[in-house]
Amino acid sequence: MDDALRKRIATALRNALSPSARVGRSGVAGGVLQYMPSMDEEREVLKTGVFLAVFSSALLVGVGLFWGFPWQVSLLFVVVSVAIAGLISGMTLAGVRSAARRKALTHGALVTWAGRNEGRFGTTVAEFTGDAQGWEVAASPRFRGELLAVGRPQGVEVGVACSVEDVGEAGTAVTAVLVRLPGQRSPARLSRREIRRLDLPYGVDSVETGDRELRVRYEGWPHSPSAVDVLVGAAVHLAANPHDVGDA
């Protein structure tokens, strides 16, 4: 598979996690919103499959004519190449739809978590900056992503930002939990060894403080309210113990 084709497939997978994904209520339990790939995204996958089938078939026919293969052999090669192109398109489309379903689960998890913790959910920072409750964490340059939520678990202001970073062909899903600190702490960033010594959930990528904020970055997105509780609870507990990271 050439680089151009890989990029087209990766773009389709990335778009499934973007805010442009279509939203519907197609029978999801409890009325949770379900993200579906847009028609343009599905059409792009199918166009890529057709392009691959036509290109490979033309190439094989040309090779057959050049080497003088019997037409039956050339036809067999064309049938096989079309079948492979269809298989690749089917797998890519399944991946796009799976990514959309995972986003739907994270969307529902953040909505539920925000509702339980006197907060709110949104997809743009502007939805929080004008809120009458005055969410300070929304002003953080790190509070950016595809899915955003704020709340006050245990009376502490917390922001959760789920984003897709431009790492790898299809991007990398990450979750940042931002805890608003009551006072200033010296900027600090824990090493991998220090992170392993702490009782933190699996998937912690970085822990740092600065500008009255503790930031814990996790790999992946939470797909249930309880998973959000685990990530947020660990960050809030860490913020309550200044000797673990930063100064009191």
Short mmCIF file of C-alpha atoms in Angstrom, two decimals:
data_model
loop_
_atom_site.label_atom_id
_atom_site.label_comp_id
_atom_site.label_asym_id
_atom_site.label_seq_id
_atom_site.Cartn_x
_atom_site.Cartn_y
_atom_site.Cartn_z
CA MET A 1 0.00 0.00 0.00
CA ASP A 2 1.56 3.35 -1.07
CA ASP A 3 1.90 6.44 1.14
CA ALA A 4 -0.95 8.33 -0.56
CA LEU A 5 -3.41 5.49 0.08
CA ARG A 6 -2.30 5.10 3.72
CA LYS A 7 -2.79 8.83 4.25
CA ARG A 8 -6.33 8.70 2.83
CA ILE A 9 -7.26 5.82 5.11
CA ALA A 10 -5.67 7.53 8.14
CA THR A 11 -7.56 10.74 7.34
CA ALA A 12 -10.85 8.85 7.35
CA LEU A 13 -10.06 7.34 10.76
CA ARG A 14 -9.02 10.72 12.16
CA ASN A 15 -12.18 12.39 10.87
CA ALA A 16 -14.28 9.85 12.75
CA LEU A 17 -12.93 11.38 15.96
CA SER A 18 -13.38 14.97 14.85
CA PRO A 19 -16.27 17.25 15.95
CA SER A 20 -17.66 17.05 12.39
CA ALA A 21 -18.85 13.50 12.99
CA ARG A 22 -22.59 13.19 12.53
CA VAL A 23 -24.67 12.94 15.71
CA GLY A 24 -27.87 10.92 15.98
CA ARG A 25 -30.05 9.00 18.41
CA SER A 26 -30.09 5.66 16.66
CA GLY A 27 -31.37 3.53 19.50
CA VAL A 28 -28.60 4.12 22.02
CA ALA A 29 -29.64 3.02 25.50
CA GLY A 30 -30.66 5.87 27.76
CA GLY A 31 -30.78 8.35 24.89
CA VAL A 32 -27.01 8.85 24.88
CA LEU A 33 -25.92 10.67 21.75
CA GLN A 34 -24.23 8.47 19.18
CA TYR A 35 -21.56 9.79 16.84
CA MET A 36 -21.66 8.36 13.32
CA PRO A 37 -19.24 8.95 10.46
CA SER A 38 -20.56 11.53 8.01
CA MET A 39 -21.60 10.54 4.51
CA ASP A 40 -18.55 12.38 3.18
CA GLU A 41 -16.25 10.24 5.34
CA GLU A 42 -17.90 7.00 4.26
CA ARG A 43 -17.84 8.16 0.65
CA GLU A 44 -14.12 8.91 0.95
CA VAL A 45 -13.46 5.37 2.15
CA LEU A 46 -15.45 3.90 -0.73
CA LYS A 47 -13.72 6.18 -3.25
CA THR A 48 -10.37 5.00 -1.92
CA GLY A 49 -11.45 1.39 -2.37
CA VAL A 50 -12.62 2.00 -5.94
CA PHE A 51 -9.38 3.83 -6.73
CA LEU A 52 -7.33 0.95 -5.37
CA ALA A 53 -9.37 -1.63 -7.32
CA VAL A 54 -9.14 0.28 -10.62
CA PHE A 55 -5.46 1.10 -10.24
CA SER A 56 -4.43 -2.43 -9.32
CA SER A 57 -6.62 -3.98 -12.04
CA ALA A 58 -5.21 -1.69 -14.71
CA LEU A 59 -1.69 -2.42 -13.55
CA LEU A 60 -2.23 -6.19 -13.63
CA VAL A 61 -3.86 -6.07 -17.07
CA GLY A 62 -0.92 -4.04 -18.36
CA VAL A 63 1.57 -6.51 -16.91
CA GLY A 64 -0.40 -9.41 -18.41
CA LEU A 65 -0.42 -7.84 -21.86
CA PHE A 66 3.28 -7.02 -21.64
CA TRP A 67 4.27 -10.56 -20.70
CA GLY A 68 1.70 -12.20 -22.90
CA PHE A 69 -0.26 -13.97 -20.14
CA PRO A 70 -3.46 -15.77 -21.17
CA TRP A 71 -6.54 -13.61 -20.68
CA GLN A 72 -7.87 -16.09 -18.12
CA VAL A 73 -4.83 -15.49 -15.91
CA SER A 74 -5.17 -11.72 -16.22
CA LEU A 75 -8.87 -11.98 -15.34
CA LEU A 76 -8.05 -14.04 -12.27
CA PHE A 77 -5.53 -11.40 -11.14
CA VAL A 78 -8.15 -8.67 -11.60
CA VAL A 79 -10.74 -10.57 -9.56
CA VAL A 80 -8.24 -11.12 -6.76
CA SER A 81 -7.16 -7.47 -6.75
CA VAL A 82 -10.79 -6.27 -6.61
CA ALA A 83 -11.48 -8.66 -3.72
CA ILE A 84 -8.46 -7.37 -1.81
CA ALA A 85 -9.50 -3.75 -2.44
CA GLY A 86 -12.99 -4.56 -1.14
CA LEU A 87 -11.53 -6.19 1.96
CA ILE A 88 -9.31 -3.17 2.69
CA SER A 89 -12.27 -0.79 2.22
CA GLY A 90 -14.46 -2.89 4.50
CA MET A 91 -11.82 -3.00 7.23
CA THR A 92 -11.22 0.75 6.94
CA LEU A 93 -14.94 1.54 7.10
CA ALA A 94 -15.30 -0.72 10.14
CA GLY A 95 -12.41 1.15 11.79
CA VAL A 96 -14.04 4.51 11.06
CA ARG A 97 -17.35 3.38 12.55
CA SER A 98 -15.61 1.84 15.57
CA ALA A 99 -13.80 5.13 16.24
CA ALA A 100 -17.14 6.95 16.04
CA ARG A 101 -18.70 4.53 18.53
CA ARG A 102 -15.80 5.04 20.95
CA LYS A 103 -16.29 8.77 20.71
CA ALA A 104 -19.99 8.32 21.48
CA LEU A 105 -19.11 6.41 24.65
CA THR A 106 -16.69 9.12 25.78
CA HIS A 107 -19.27 11.80 25.00
CA GLY A 108 -21.85 10.06 27.18
CA ALA A 109 -19.32 9.44 29.96
CA LEU A 110 -18.33 13.13 30.14
CA VAL A 111 -21.94 14.32 30.02
CA THR A 112 -22.83 12.01 32.92
CA TRP A 113 -19.74 12.96 34.93
CA ALA A 114 -20.37 16.68 34.47
CA GLY A 115 -24.01 16.28 35.51
CA ARG A 116 -23.01 14.46 38.69
CA ASN A 117 -20.44 17.09 39.64
CA GLU A 118 -22.29 20.37 39.13
CA GLY A 119 -20.52 20.97 35.82
CA ARG A 120 -21.16 21.06 32.14
CA PHE A 121 -20.06 19.46 28.87
CA GLY A 122 -19.07 21.08 25.59
CA THR A 123 -17.05 20.76 22.43
CA THR A 124 -15.59 24.29 22.30
CA VAL A 125 -13.88 26.42 24.93
CA ALA A 126 -16.27 29.29 24.19
CA GLU A 127 -19.10 27.29 25.75
CA PHE A 128 -17.35 27.57 29.14
CA THR A 129 -15.74 31.02 29.12
CA GLY A 130 -19.10 32.79 29.07
CA ASP A 131 -20.64 30.57 31.77
CA ALA A 132 -22.00 32.41 34.80
CA GLN A 133 -20.25 29.93 37.11
CA GLY A 134 -16.89 31.31 36.00
CA TRP A 135 -14.85 28.22 35.19
CA GLU A 136 -11.23 29.31 35.68
CA VAL A 137 -9.86 26.06 34.29
CA ALA A 138 -11.44 26.90 30.92
CA ALA A 139 -8.92 29.72 30.50
CA SER A 140 -6.02 27.27 30.59
CA PRO A 141 -4.20 26.84 27.25
CA ARG A 142 -4.20 23.10 28.01
CA PHE A 143 -8.01 22.94 28.13
CA ARG A 144 -8.39 22.12 24.46
CA GLY A 145 -9.81 19.12 22.65
CA GLU A 146 -12.65 17.45 20.79
CA LEU A 147 -14.70 16.74 23.95
CA LEU A 148 -14.54 18.97 27.04
CA ALA A 149 -16.11 18.86 30.50
CA VAL A 150 -15.81 20.75 33.79
CA GLY A 151 -17.06 19.96 37.26
CA ARG A 152 -16.43 20.33 40.98
CA PRO A 153 -15.87 16.87 42.48
CA GLN A 154 -15.18 17.17 46.21
CA GLY A 155 -15.53 20.94 45.81
CA VAL A 156 -12.45 21.17 43.58
CA GLU A 157 -12.66 22.70 40.12
CA VAL A 158 -11.60 20.16 37.48
CA GLY A 159 -11.48 20.19 33.70
CA VAL A 160 -11.32 17.13 31.44
CA ALA A 161 -10.14 17.55 27.85
CA CYS A 162 -10.15 14.67 25.36
CA SER A 163 -8.18 15.37 22.21
CA VAL A 164 -6.45 13.70 19.29
CA GLU A 165 -2.80 14.66 18.92
CA ASP A 166 -1.11 14.65 15.54
CA VAL A 167 1.13 11.68 16.31
CA GLY A 168 1.14 8.69 13.98
CA GLU A 169 -0.93 8.21 10.84
CA ALA A 170 -4.31 8.13 12.59
CA GLY A 171 -3.41 10.38 15.54
CA THR A 172 -3.19 9.55 19.24
CA ALA A 173 -6.13 9.92 21.62
CA VAL A 174 -5.19 11.57 24.94
CA THR A 175 -7.09 12.82 27.99
CA ALA A 176 -5.88 15.75 30.09
CA VAL A 177 -7.28 16.22 33.60
CA LEU A 178 -6.70 19.76 34.92
CA VAL A 179 -7.14 20.46 38.62
CA ARG A 180 -7.36 24.09 39.77
CA LEU A 181 -5.04 24.56 42.76
CA PRO A 182 -5.88 26.82 45.72
CA GLY A 183 -2.50 28.56 45.55
CA GLN A 184 0.67 28.93 43.54
CA ARG A 185 3.13 26.07 43.29
CA SER A 186 6.55 26.00 41.75
CA PRO A 187 6.48 24.64 38.19
CA ALA A 188 7.34 20.95 38.27
CA ARG A 189 7.22 17.95 35.98
CA LEU A 190 7.53 14.42 37.29
CA SER A 191 9.90 11.95 35.67
CA ARG A 192 8.77 8.52 34.50
CA ARG A 193 10.32 6.96 37.59
CA GLU A 194 8.49 9.37 39.93
CA ILE A 195 5.19 8.70 38.15
CA ARG A 196 5.61 4.94 38.61
CA ARG A 197 6.08 5.41 42.37
CA LEU A 198 2.70 7.13 42.68
CA ASP A 199 -0.60 5.27 42.95
CA LEU A 200 -1.98 6.49 39.62
CA PRO A 201 -4.21 4.73 37.09
CA TYR A 202 -2.68 2.92 34.14
CA GLY A 203 -1.85 5.07 31.12
CA VAL A 204 -0.47 8.20 32.83
CA ASP A 205 1.83 9.91 30.34
CA SER A 206 2.84 13.05 32.27
CA VAL A 207 2.23 14.96 35.50
CA GLU A 208 3.09 18.63 35.89
CA THR A 209 2.14 21.75 37.84
CA GLY A 210 2.26 25.45 37.02
CA ASP A 211 0.06 28.56 37.09
CA ARG A 212 -2.14 27.25 39.94
CA GLU A 213 -2.89 24.14 37.95
CA LEU A 214 -2.10 20.43 38.16
CA ARG A 215 -2.20 18.60 34.86
CA VAL A 216 -2.30 14.82 34.52
CA ARG A 217 -2.17 13.51 30.97
CA TYR A 218 -3.47 10.04 30.18
CA GLU A 219 -3.24 7.94 27.03
CA GLY A 220 -6.64 7.14 25.50
CA TRP A 221 -10.17 8.36 26.24
CA PRO A 222 -12.44 7.19 29.09
CA HIS A 223 -15.47 5.27 27.84
CA SER A 224 -17.64 5.23 30.98
CA PRO A 225 -18.53 7.63 33.81
CA SER A 226 -16.71 5.36 36.28
CA ALA A 227 -13.56 5.57 34.16
CA VAL A 228 -13.78 9.37 34.26
CA ASP A 229 -14.21 9.18 38.04
CA VAL A 230 -11.02 7.11 38.33
CA LEU A 231 -8.94 9.54 36.26
CA VAL A 232 -10.30 12.64 37.99
CA GLY A 233 -10.15 11.09 41.47
CA ALA A 234 -6.46 10.25 41.05
CA ALA A 235 -5.67 13.79 39.90
CA VAL A 236 -7.64 15.42 42.74
CA HIS A 237 -5.92 13.17 45.29
CA LEU A 238 -2.54 14.09 43.83
CA ALA A 239 -3.38 17.80 43.99
CA ALA A 240 -4.26 17.42 47.68
CA ASN A 241 -0.76 16.09 48.40
CA PRO A 242 1.66 18.86 47.38
CA HIS A 243 4.68 16.89 48.58
CA ASP A 244 4.09 14.44 45.68
CA VAL A 245 4.50 17.09 43.00
CA GLY A 246 5.44 20.76 43.29
CA ASP A 247 5.71 22.84 46.45
CA ALA A 248 3.09 23.57 49.02
#
